[in-house]
Amino acid sequence: MTTTTPDAPTAAPGRIPGANRLIALLVGSAFVVILNETIMSVALPELMREFDVPATTAQWLTTAFLLTMAVVIPITGFLLTRFPLRAVFVAAMTSFSIGTLVAATAPAFPLLVTGRVVQAVGTALMMPLLITTILNLVEPERRGRMMGTVSIVISVAPAIGPTVSGLVLHSLSWRWMFWIVLPIALLSLALGATWVRNVTEPRLVRIDAGSVVLSALAFSGLIYGPSSIGESATGHTAVPVWIPLVVGALALAGFVVRQVRLGDRALLDLRVFATRSFTIAVSLVAVSMMALFGTLILLPLYLQDVLGLSTLQTGLVLLPGGLTMGLLAPVVGRAFDRVGPRPLVAPGAAVTSVALWGMTTLDVDTSRPTVVALHVVMSIGLALMFTPLMTSALGSLPQQLYSHGSAIVSTLQQVAGAAGTALFITVMTRRATSAADAGTPLVDATAEGIHAALVYGGVISTAAVLVALLVRRPVPVEV
């Protein structure tokens, strides 16, 4: 793929007619589609009963979603270079809307999974599209503020997914999680077809089929492998865990070698990793996503299986943390524009680590306010990290690599989220199973397993504190 700088405008939103409206539409649309990543987690027990499927089968509603995103995201760099922004947006929201309708009306479980897959195609396109548009429209000194808004989409949408799910399931059936979203998606599609402007100039480039195949094998293997580790801990897995992990690792190695050899024709331009600020920042983004998704899967289990809360109560306990992250994101973005990343990222990493170590004290006697407080503290720490890291990573790249950088960041987020979920669930399951086999009551055994998993999270977060000290203000370079 060529890397000639496209003749795209780079200006503040106010200097291009309708730019603020365009960004607002993209942010709102991205929030809706990203929310669906975690919205099904609380509904799994009800779906297992209605469709008469075991947990290992029901989990495909999440696994298939992540797998699809991991396969599609790597080609978004090509799509955003080759096609007009409006065409990509319409394709994304059309796919998401069709998938939502299929899921809402699914008479059988396979069709529900199919709907989730079609949804995921649209979701995979939206995040790189949003980031690339902002980087092309917003001048560097205002990007922190705008990326703070993006952080709301990246971090808050998954965080409040279980809350939204709990609220809907309290009064309505699981199908309403799709019926409520569908008109919003259709409205976004209609507005986008009218409002979305082509802020980049499409270029005629060819896609390398070998790279697409290798990326699909690599990222699907690296997503499916970790996702199946938790199942293997209980003795249920479709294939041995090592097979998708080995296939994914070998395909990834082949993908990297091929991208280097292709040079300007690469599907994903790996020259972004030659920029030190990008590499450090994206590494910390991955660690942060591991912590976020790991705790998002553990805390609902702890609240329901150990403290005995209902799905609605569980959602409400997790709500303050998600709201805190959302309220802080714009504030952190403005602060980034003034002081740069390090004064925000280093304290944020420390606060996140303190919260995760605090969560290791959770047991059968922990009060609900304590859980809320720890989750809010962790959310504050992550809010201090996400916006500066995203802006540092992508703001350090030259314009011709924006689409590739955003695609790589989005891909690593999915892989890191799956890895964090797999790590926490695997450690929890093995420790809880061991304790239960030794005669420990089930509730206490579950609490032990969650404690063990959160210790791993604390160790990872401690390492992140050290890496955070290396973050610098982004300085764009030419390649």
Short mmCIF file of C-alpha atoms in Angstrom, two decimals:
data_model
loop_
_atom_site.label_atom_id
_atom_site.label_comp_id
_atom_site.label_asym_id
_atom_site.label_seq_id
_atom_site.Cartn_x
_atom_site.Cartn_y
_atom_site.Cartn_z
CA MET A 1 0.00 0.00 0.00
CA THR A 2 1.37 3.38 -0.87
CA THR A 3 2.05 5.88 1.87
CA THR A 4 1.85 9.08 -0.10
CA THR A 5 0.31 11.73 2.11
CA PRO A 6 -3.33 12.12 1.09
CA ASP A 7 -4.61 15.56 0.20
CA ALA A 8 -6.78 15.71 3.30
CA PRO A 9 -7.49 18.81 5.33
CA THR A 10 -6.06 19.06 8.81
CA ALA A 11 -7.87 21.70 10.78
CA ALA A 12 -9.89 22.38 13.86
CA PRO A 13 -13.51 21.26 13.61
CA GLY A 14 -14.76 24.81 13.69
CA ARG A 15 -12.84 25.65 10.51
CA ILE A 16 -14.62 23.08 8.34
CA PRO A 17 -18.40 23.44 7.92
CA GLY A 18 -20.23 20.69 9.79
CA ALA A 19 -17.06 19.18 11.32
CA ASN A 20 -18.30 19.35 14.91
CA ARG A 21 -21.58 17.77 13.87
CA LEU A 22 -19.71 15.05 11.97
CA ILE A 23 -17.51 14.17 14.94
CA ALA A 24 -20.51 14.17 17.29
CA LEU A 25 -22.35 11.77 14.99
CA LEU A 26 -19.35 9.44 14.73
CA VAL A 27 -18.83 9.48 18.51
CA GLY A 28 -22.49 8.70 19.18
CA SER A 29 -22.56 5.93 16.58
CA ALA A 30 -19.32 4.41 17.86
CA PHE A 31 -20.64 4.46 21.44
CA VAL A 32 -23.74 2.51 20.45
CA VAL A 33 -21.84 -0.16 18.52
CA ILE A 34 -19.02 -0.56 21.09
CA LEU A 35 -21.59 -0.89 23.89
CA ASN A 36 -22.64 -4.20 22.33
CA GLU A 37 -19.27 -5.79 23.13
CA THR A 38 -20.26 -6.42 26.74
CA ILE A 39 -24.05 -5.99 26.77
CA MET A 40 -24.70 -9.74 26.50
CA SER A 41 -22.68 -10.83 29.56
CA VAL A 42 -25.49 -10.52 32.12
CA ALA A 43 -28.03 -12.13 29.75
CA LEU A 44 -26.15 -15.41 29.27
CA PRO A 45 -28.04 -17.40 31.98
CA GLU A 46 -31.41 -16.46 30.46
CA LEU A 47 -30.21 -17.32 26.95
CA MET A 48 -28.90 -20.70 28.14
CA ARG A 49 -32.35 -21.53 29.50
CA GLU A 50 -34.33 -20.28 26.50
CA PHE A 51 -32.20 -21.98 23.82
CA ASP A 52 -31.22 -24.97 25.99
CA VAL A 53 -27.47 -24.56 25.43
CA PRO A 54 -24.59 -25.03 27.88
CA ALA A 55 -22.33 -22.18 29.03
CA THR A 56 -19.57 -23.22 26.64
CA THR A 57 -21.94 -22.74 23.71
CA ALA A 58 -23.52 -19.53 25.03
CA GLN A 59 -20.07 -17.99 25.39
CA TRP A 60 -19.83 -17.92 21.57
CA LEU A 61 -22.02 -14.82 21.64
CA THR A 62 -18.97 -12.98 23.00
CA THR A 63 -16.22 -15.08 21.44
CA ALA A 64 -17.67 -14.84 17.91
CA PHE A 65 -18.02 -11.07 18.33
CA LEU A 66 -14.36 -10.67 19.34
CA LEU A 67 -13.17 -13.09 16.65
CA THR A 68 -14.96 -11.15 13.93
CA MET A 69 -13.57 -7.84 15.12
CA ALA A 70 -10.05 -9.26 15.25
CA VAL A 71 -10.37 -10.44 11.64
CA VAL A 72 -11.96 -7.25 10.24
CA ILE A 73 -10.03 -4.51 12.06
CA PRO A 74 -6.64 -5.17 10.37
CA ILE A 75 -8.12 -4.41 6.93
CA THR A 76 -9.65 -1.10 8.04
CA GLY A 77 -6.41 0.71 7.22
CA PHE A 78 -6.84 -0.39 3.60
CA LEU A 79 -10.57 0.40 3.55
CA LEU A 80 -10.09 3.92 4.94
CA THR A 81 -7.38 4.60 2.35
CA ARG A 82 -9.23 3.08 -0.61
CA PHE A 83 -12.84 4.22 -0.05
CA PRO A 84 -14.53 7.51 0.88
CA LEU A 85 -15.32 8.05 4.55
CA ARG A 86 -19.06 8.21 3.86
CA ALA A 87 -19.06 4.85 2.09
CA VAL A 88 -17.23 3.19 5.01
CA PHE A 89 -19.62 4.74 7.55
CA VAL A 90 -22.71 3.65 5.63
CA ALA A 91 -21.31 0.13 5.29
CA ALA A 92 -20.50 -0.01 9.02
CA MET A 93 -23.90 1.17 10.23
CA THR A 94 -25.78 -0.92 7.65
CA SER A 95 -23.96 -4.04 8.80
CA PHE A 96 -24.55 -3.22 12.45
CA SER A 97 -28.26 -2.51 11.87
CA ILE A 98 -28.82 -5.73 9.92
CA GLY A 99 -27.00 -7.74 12.60
CA THR A 100 -29.10 -6.10 15.32
CA LEU A 101 -32.33 -6.99 13.50
CA VAL A 102 -31.21 -10.60 12.95
CA ALA A 103 -30.30 -10.95 16.63
CA ALA A 104 -33.57 -9.40 17.83
CA THR A 105 -35.69 -11.81 15.78
CA ALA A 106 -33.47 -14.91 16.00
CA PRO A 107 -35.63 -18.03 16.50
CA ALA A 108 -32.61 -20.24 17.17
CA PHE A 109 -29.21 -19.85 18.83
CA PRO A 110 -27.12 -20.17 15.61
CA LEU A 111 -29.01 -17.23 14.09
CA LEU A 112 -28.39 -15.19 17.23
CA VAL A 113 -24.66 -15.84 16.88
CA THR A 114 -24.92 -14.91 13.19
CA GLY A 115 -26.53 -11.62 14.12
CA ARG A 116 -23.70 -10.91 16.58
CA VAL A 117 -21.12 -11.61 13.87
CA VAL A 118 -22.77 -9.19 11.44
CA GLN A 119 -22.95 -6.61 14.23
CA ALA A 120 -19.26 -7.07 14.91
CA VAL A 121 -18.34 -6.25 11.30
CA GLY A 122 -19.89 -2.82 11.70
CA THR A 123 -18.34 -2.33 15.13
CA ALA A 124 -14.87 -3.19 13.81
CA LEU A 125 -15.14 -0.48 11.15
CA MET A 126 -16.40 2.30 13.42
CA MET A 127 -13.55 2.82 15.86
CA PRO A 128 -10.69 3.26 13.34
CA LEU A 129 -13.05 5.40 11.24
CA LEU A 130 -13.71 7.72 14.19
CA ILE A 131 -10.05 8.03 15.17
CA THR A 132 -8.84 8.63 11.61
CA THR A 133 -11.46 11.34 11.09
CA ILE A 134 -10.46 13.18 14.28
CA LEU A 135 -6.77 13.02 13.42
CA ASN A 136 -7.49 14.52 10.01
CA LEU A 137 -9.82 17.25 11.27
CA VAL A 138 -8.37 18.36 14.59
CA GLU A 139 -5.19 20.36 14.96
CA PRO A 140 -2.54 18.80 17.28
CA GLU A 141 -2.98 21.26 20.17
CA ARG A 142 -6.67 20.32 20.49
CA ARG A 143 -6.43 16.57 19.96
CA GLY A 144 -6.24 15.77 23.67
CA ARG A 145 -9.68 17.25 24.24
CA MET A 146 -11.16 15.37 21.29
CA MET A 147 -9.44 12.10 22.18
CA GLY A 148 -10.94 12.48 25.65
CA THR A 149 -14.30 12.14 23.94
CA VAL A 150 -13.04 9.05 22.10
CA SER A 151 -11.98 7.58 25.44
CA ILE A 152 -15.62 7.71 26.52
CA VAL A 153 -16.42 5.37 23.63
CA ILE A 154 -13.45 3.04 24.17
CA SER A 155 -13.65 2.65 27.93
CA VAL A 156 -17.07 3.74 29.18
CA ALA A 157 -19.21 1.93 26.60
CA PRO A 158 -17.87 -1.54 27.56
CA ALA A 159 -17.91 -0.55 31.25
CA ILE A 160 -21.64 0.28 31.31
CA GLY A 161 -22.65 -2.61 29.06
CA PRO A 162 -23.46 -4.89 32.02
CA THR A 163 -25.42 -2.05 33.68
CA VAL A 164 -27.55 -1.49 30.60
CA SER A 165 -28.08 -5.24 30.28
CA GLY A 166 -29.12 -5.53 33.93
CA LEU A 167 -31.61 -2.65 33.65
CA VAL A 168 -33.23 -4.08 30.52
CA LEU A 169 -33.43 -7.65 31.84
CA HIS A 170 -35.02 -6.45 35.07
CA SER A 171 -38.26 -5.61 33.23
CA LEU A 172 -37.97 -6.92 29.66
CA SER A 173 -36.73 -9.92 27.71
CA TRP A 174 -33.21 -10.11 26.28
CA ARG A 175 -34.55 -9.31 22.79
CA TRP A 176 -35.22 -5.75 23.90
CA MET A 177 -31.47 -5.17 24.20
CA PHE A 178 -31.51 -5.27 20.40
CA TRP A 179 -34.92 -3.67 19.76
CA ILE A 180 -33.90 -0.61 21.80
CA VAL A 181 -30.61 -0.25 19.90
CA LEU A 182 -32.03 -0.80 16.39
CA PRO A 183 -33.86 2.55 15.92
CA ILE A 184 -30.80 4.41 17.25
CA ALA A 185 -28.59 2.61 14.72
CA LEU A 186 -31.02 3.34 11.87
CA LEU A 187 -31.16 7.02 12.85
CA SER A 188 -27.36 7.19 12.84
CA LEU A 189 -27.33 5.55 9.41
CA ALA A 190 -29.82 8.05 8.02
CA LEU A 191 -28.01 11.07 9.47
CA GLY A 192 -24.63 9.75 8.36
CA ALA A 193 -25.75 9.32 4.78
CA THR A 194 -26.50 13.06 4.79
CA TRP A 195 -23.92 14.57 7.14
CA VAL A 196 -20.74 12.54 6.75
CA ARG A 197 -18.09 14.33 4.70
CA ASN A 198 -15.11 12.78 2.94
CA VAL A 199 -12.24 14.37 4.87
CA THR A 200 -9.63 12.21 3.16
CA GLU A 201 -8.93 11.68 -0.52
CA PRO A 202 -9.32 7.99 -1.49
CA ARG A 203 -6.37 6.45 -3.29
CA LEU A 204 -6.38 3.47 -5.65
CA VAL A 205 -4.45 0.80 -3.78
CA ARG A 206 -4.50 -2.99 -3.98
CA ILE A 207 -5.03 -5.30 -1.04
CA ASP A 208 -2.62 -8.18 -0.48
CA ALA A 209 -4.70 -11.36 -0.18
CA GLY A 210 -1.91 -13.27 1.59
CA SER A 211 -1.74 -10.61 4.30
CA VAL A 212 -5.50 -10.80 4.82
CA VAL A 213 -5.37 -14.59 5.28
CA LEU A 214 -2.40 -14.42 7.66
CA SER A 215 -3.96 -11.62 9.72
CA ALA A 216 -7.25 -13.53 9.98
CA LEU A 217 -5.46 -16.67 11.21
CA ALA A 218 -3.17 -14.71 13.53
CA PHE A 219 -5.67 -12.52 15.30
CA SER A 220 -8.52 -15.04 15.40
CA GLY A 221 -6.13 -17.62 16.88
CA LEU A 222 -4.83 -15.16 19.45
CA ILE A 223 -8.40 -14.24 20.41
CA TYR A 224 -9.92 -17.72 20.38
CA GLY A 225 -6.97 -19.32 22.21
CA PRO A 226 -7.15 -17.13 25.32
CA SER A 227 -10.96 -17.17 25.23
CA SER A 228 -10.96 -20.98 25.39
CA ILE A 229 -8.49 -21.20 28.28
CA GLY A 230 -11.24 -20.55 30.81
CA GLU A 231 -13.36 -23.30 29.27
CA SER A 232 -10.45 -25.75 29.38
CA ALA A 233 -10.10 -25.12 33.10
CA THR A 234 -13.47 -26.79 33.58
CA GLY A 235 -12.78 -29.52 31.04
CA HIS A 236 -14.94 -28.08 28.23
CA THR A 237 -13.25 -26.92 25.03
CA ALA A 238 -13.85 -27.63 21.35
CA VAL A 239 -10.17 -28.04 20.50
CA PRO A 240 -7.01 -28.23 22.62
CA VAL A 241 -6.04 -24.71 23.71
CA TRP A 242 -2.52 -24.96 22.29
CA ILE A 243 -3.75 -25.43 18.69
CA PRO A 244 -5.27 -21.95 18.13
CA LEU A 245 -2.45 -20.35 20.14
CA VAL A 246 0.28 -22.00 18.06
CA VAL A 247 -1.52 -21.35 14.78
CA GLY A 248 -2.12 -17.74 15.81
CA ALA A 249 1.51 -17.20 16.85
CA LEU A 250 2.93 -18.74 13.66
CA ALA A 251 0.51 -16.80 11.48
CA LEU A 252 1.39 -13.59 13.31
CA ALA A 253 5.10 -14.19 12.72
CA GLY A 254 4.39 -14.81 9.04
CA PHE A 255 2.18 -11.72 8.88
CA VAL A 256 4.91 -9.50 10.35
CA VAL A 257 7.54 -10.83 7.95
CA ARG A 258 5.21 -10.34 4.99
CA GLN A 259 4.35 -6.76 5.99
CA VAL A 260 8.04 -5.87 6.25
CA ARG A 261 8.73 -7.35 2.82
CA LEU A 262 5.74 -5.63 1.22
CA GLY A 263 6.87 -2.21 2.38
CA ASP A 264 4.54 0.44 0.95
CA ARG A 265 2.02 -2.23 -0.10
CA ALA A 266 1.61 -3.63 3.43
CA LEU A 267 -1.90 -4.32 4.75
CA LEU A 268 -0.84 -2.86 8.11
CA ASP A 269 2.16 -0.55 7.95
CA LEU A 270 4.31 -1.73 10.87
CA ARG A 271 6.58 1.28 10.57
CA VAL A 272 4.37 2.84 13.24
CA PHE A 273 6.33 0.79 15.78
CA ALA A 274 9.51 2.62 14.75
CA THR A 275 8.06 5.59 16.64
CA ARG A 276 9.03 5.19 20.29
CA SER A 277 6.08 7.19 21.65
CA PHE A 278 3.62 5.03 19.72
CA THR A 279 5.15 1.74 20.91
CA ILE A 280 5.25 2.72 24.60
CA ALA A 281 1.78 4.24 24.60
CA VAL A 282 0.10 1.39 22.75
CA SER A 283 1.73 -1.12 25.13
CA LEU A 284 0.18 0.68 28.10
CA VAL A 285 -3.18 0.87 26.31
CA ALA A 286 -3.06 -2.92 25.96
CA VAL A 287 -2.29 -3.37 29.68
CA SER A 288 -5.11 -0.98 30.59
CA MET A 289 -7.58 -2.91 28.44
CA MET A 290 -6.48 -6.16 30.11
CA ALA A 291 -7.27 -4.62 33.50
CA LEU A 292 -10.59 -3.14 32.34
CA PHE A 293 -11.98 -6.28 30.66
CA GLY A 294 -10.55 -8.58 33.34
CA THR A 295 -12.31 -6.73 36.14
CA LEU A 296 -15.48 -6.33 34.06
CA ILE A 297 -15.74 -10.12 33.86
CA LEU A 298 -14.72 -10.80 37.47
CA LEU A 299 -16.72 -8.21 39.40
CA PRO A 300 -20.15 -9.35 38.13
CA LEU A 301 -19.23 -12.93 39.07
CA TYR A 302 -18.10 -11.79 42.51
CA LEU A 303 -21.19 -9.65 43.10
CA GLN A 304 -23.63 -12.38 42.02
CA ASP A 305 -21.92 -15.62 43.10
CA VAL A 306 -20.23 -14.41 46.30
CA LEU A 307 -22.34 -11.49 47.57
CA GLY A 308 -25.59 -12.88 46.12
CA LEU A 309 -26.73 -9.73 44.28
CA SER A 310 -29.26 -9.76 41.45
CA THR A 311 -28.41 -8.79 37.86
CA LEU A 312 -30.00 -5.36 38.38
CA GLN A 313 -28.10 -4.76 41.62
CA THR A 314 -24.89 -5.88 39.95
CA GLY A 315 -25.40 -3.41 37.12
CA LEU A 316 -26.09 -0.57 39.54
CA VAL A 317 -22.96 -1.33 41.59
CA LEU A 318 -20.82 -1.06 38.44
CA LEU A 319 -22.57 2.08 37.18
CA PRO A 320 -20.71 4.71 39.29
CA GLY A 321 -17.34 3.56 37.94
CA GLY A 322 -18.49 3.77 34.32
CA LEU A 323 -20.02 7.22 34.88
CA THR A 324 -16.85 8.41 36.61
CA MET A 325 -14.74 7.38 33.65
CA GLY A 326 -17.08 9.14 31.26
CA LEU A 327 -17.17 12.39 33.25
CA LEU A 328 -13.39 12.50 33.64
CA ALA A 329 -12.49 11.77 30.01
CA PRO A 330 -13.10 15.31 28.64
CA VAL A 331 -11.42 16.86 31.70
CA VAL A 332 -8.35 14.68 31.22
CA GLY A 333 -8.32 15.54 27.51
CA ARG A 334 -8.16 19.26 28.25
CA ALA A 335 -5.46 18.67 30.85
CA PHE A 336 -3.43 16.71 28.29
CA ASP A 337 -3.49 19.66 25.91
CA ARG A 338 -1.93 21.78 28.66
CA VAL A 339 0.57 19.50 30.42
CA GLY A 340 1.18 16.51 28.14
CA PRO A 341 0.91 12.81 28.96
CA ARG A 342 3.37 12.00 31.76
CA PRO A 343 1.77 14.09 34.58
CA LEU A 344 -1.47 12.21 33.88
CA VAL A 345 -0.39 8.70 32.87
CA ALA A 346 2.06 8.01 35.73
CA PRO A 347 -0.42 8.94 38.51
CA GLY A 348 -3.18 7.13 36.61
CA ALA A 349 -1.15 3.93 36.46
CA ALA A 350 -0.38 4.22 40.18
CA VAL A 351 -4.05 4.80 41.10
CA THR A 352 -5.14 1.84 38.95
CA SER A 353 -2.55 -0.38 40.62
CA VAL A 354 -3.67 0.70 44.11
CA ALA A 355 -7.29 -0.09 43.21
CA LEU A 356 -6.45 -3.54 41.82
CA TRP A 357 -4.38 -4.41 44.88
CA GLY A 358 -7.28 -3.16 47.00
CA MET A 359 -9.62 -5.52 45.16
CA THR A 360 -7.48 -8.46 46.28
CA THR A 361 -9.03 -7.93 49.74
CA LEU A 362 -12.56 -8.69 48.49
CA ASP A 363 -14.15 -11.66 50.29
CA VAL A 364 -17.53 -12.97 51.40
CA ASP A 365 -17.86 -10.25 54.05
CA THR A 366 -16.94 -7.21 51.93
CA SER A 367 -19.60 -4.49 51.93
CA ARG A 368 -21.22 -3.25 48.74
CA PRO A 369 -19.98 0.36 49.21
CA THR A 370 -16.40 -0.95 49.42
CA VAL A 371 -16.77 -2.64 46.03
CA VAL A 372 -18.24 0.55 44.54
CA ALA A 373 -15.39 2.65 45.98
CA LEU A 374 -12.66 0.37 44.64
CA HIS A 375 -14.27 0.23 41.21
CA VAL A 376 -14.58 4.03 41.11
CA VAL A 377 -10.92 4.46 42.12
CA MET A 378 -9.83 2.07 39.37
CA SER A 379 -12.01 3.96 36.89
CA ILE A 380 -10.32 7.23 37.88
CA GLY A 381 -6.91 5.69 37.25
CA LEU A 382 -7.92 4.29 33.86
CA ALA A 383 -9.50 7.62 32.87
CA LEU A 384 -6.19 9.37 33.59
CA MET A 385 -4.44 6.87 31.29
CA PHE A 386 -6.68 6.23 28.27
CA THR A 387 -6.90 9.70 26.70
CA PRO A 388 -3.20 10.66 27.06
CA LEU A 389 -2.06 7.26 25.83
CA MET A 390 -4.34 7.22 22.78
CA THR A 391 -3.36 10.77 21.88
CA SER A 392 0.35 10.12 22.44
CA ALA A 393 0.28 6.96 20.37
CA LEU A 394 -1.55 8.32 17.34
CA GLY A 395 -0.41 11.94 17.58
CA SER A 396 3.22 10.87 17.19
CA LEU A 397 2.57 9.41 13.72
CA PRO A 398 2.78 11.18 10.36
CA GLN A 399 -0.53 11.78 8.65
CA GLN A 400 -0.10 9.02 6.08
CA LEU A 401 0.02 6.43 8.89
CA TYR A 402 -3.07 7.59 10.81
CA SER A 403 -5.36 4.88 9.42
CA HIS A 404 -2.76 2.15 10.01
CA GLY A 405 -2.04 3.38 13.55
CA SER A 406 -5.72 3.47 14.50
CA ALA A 407 -6.29 -0.01 13.04
CA ILE A 408 -3.31 -1.41 15.00
CA VAL A 409 -4.45 0.23 18.25
CA SER A 410 -7.99 -1.12 17.79
CA THR A 411 -6.71 -4.63 17.03
CA LEU A 412 -4.43 -4.71 20.06
CA GLN A 413 -7.31 -3.53 22.25
CA GLN A 414 -9.37 -6.56 21.26
CA VAL A 415 -6.48 -8.99 21.74
CA ALA A 416 -5.57 -7.43 25.10
CA GLY A 417 -9.19 -7.46 26.26
CA ALA A 418 -9.52 -11.16 25.40
CA ALA A 419 -6.18 -11.94 27.04
CA GLY A 420 -7.16 -10.11 30.22
CA THR A 421 -10.48 -11.92 30.36
CA ALA A 422 -8.80 -15.29 29.76
CA LEU A 423 -6.08 -14.70 32.35
CA PHE A 424 -8.46 -13.60 35.10
CA ILE A 425 -11.04 -16.31 34.39
CA THR A 426 -8.46 -19.09 34.11
CA VAL A 427 -6.73 -18.21 37.39
CA MET A 428 -10.07 -17.81 39.14
CA THR A 429 -11.47 -21.10 37.83
CA ARG A 430 -8.41 -23.17 38.67
CA ARG A 431 -8.08 -21.77 42.20
CA ALA A 432 -11.83 -22.04 42.89
CA THR A 433 -11.95 -25.62 41.57
CA SER A 434 -8.94 -26.60 43.68
CA ALA A 435 -10.46 -25.07 46.81
CA ALA A 436 -13.84 -26.71 46.20
CA ASP A 437 -12.19 -30.11 45.70
CA ALA A 438 -10.47 -29.63 49.06
CA GLY A 439 -13.84 -29.23 50.77
CA THR A 440 -14.16 -25.44 50.85
CA PRO A 441 -17.78 -24.22 50.52
CA LEU A 442 -18.60 -23.07 47.00
CA VAL A 443 -19.04 -19.38 47.86
CA ASP A 444 -15.75 -19.27 49.76
CA ALA A 445 -14.00 -21.20 46.98
CA THR A 446 -15.25 -18.70 44.40
CA ALA A 447 -14.03 -15.82 46.57
CA GLU A 448 -10.59 -17.48 46.78
CA GLY A 449 -10.45 -17.84 43.01
CA ILE A 450 -11.36 -14.19 42.45
CA HIS A 451 -8.72 -13.13 44.98
CA ALA A 452 -6.05 -15.13 43.16
CA ALA A 453 -7.00 -13.63 39.78
CA LEU A 454 -6.91 -10.08 41.11
CA VAL A 455 -3.43 -10.68 42.52
CA TYR A 456 -2.27 -11.30 38.95
CA GLY A 457 -3.98 -8.06 37.95
CA GLY A 458 -2.13 -6.23 40.70
CA VAL A 459 1.23 -7.59 39.53
CA ILE A 460 0.55 -6.55 35.92
CA SER A 461 -0.56 -3.08 37.03
CA THR A 462 2.64 -2.65 39.05
CA ALA A 463 4.71 -3.27 35.93
CA ALA A 464 2.57 -0.72 34.09
CA VAL A 465 3.50 1.93 36.67
CA LEU A 466 7.17 1.54 35.73
CA VAL A 467 6.50 1.68 31.99
CA ALA A 468 4.32 4.78 32.46
CA LEU A 469 7.41 6.76 33.47
CA LEU A 470 8.72 6.39 29.90
CA VAL A 471 5.75 8.17 28.27
CA ARG A 472 6.61 11.44 26.52
CA ARG A 473 4.65 14.19 24.76
CA PRO A 474 4.10 13.08 21.12
CA VAL A 475 6.25 14.70 18.45
CA PRO A 476 5.05 13.79 14.91
CA VAL A 477 7.78 12.44 12.64
CA GLU A 478 7.92 11.86 8.91
CA VAL A 479 8.67 8.41 7.49
#
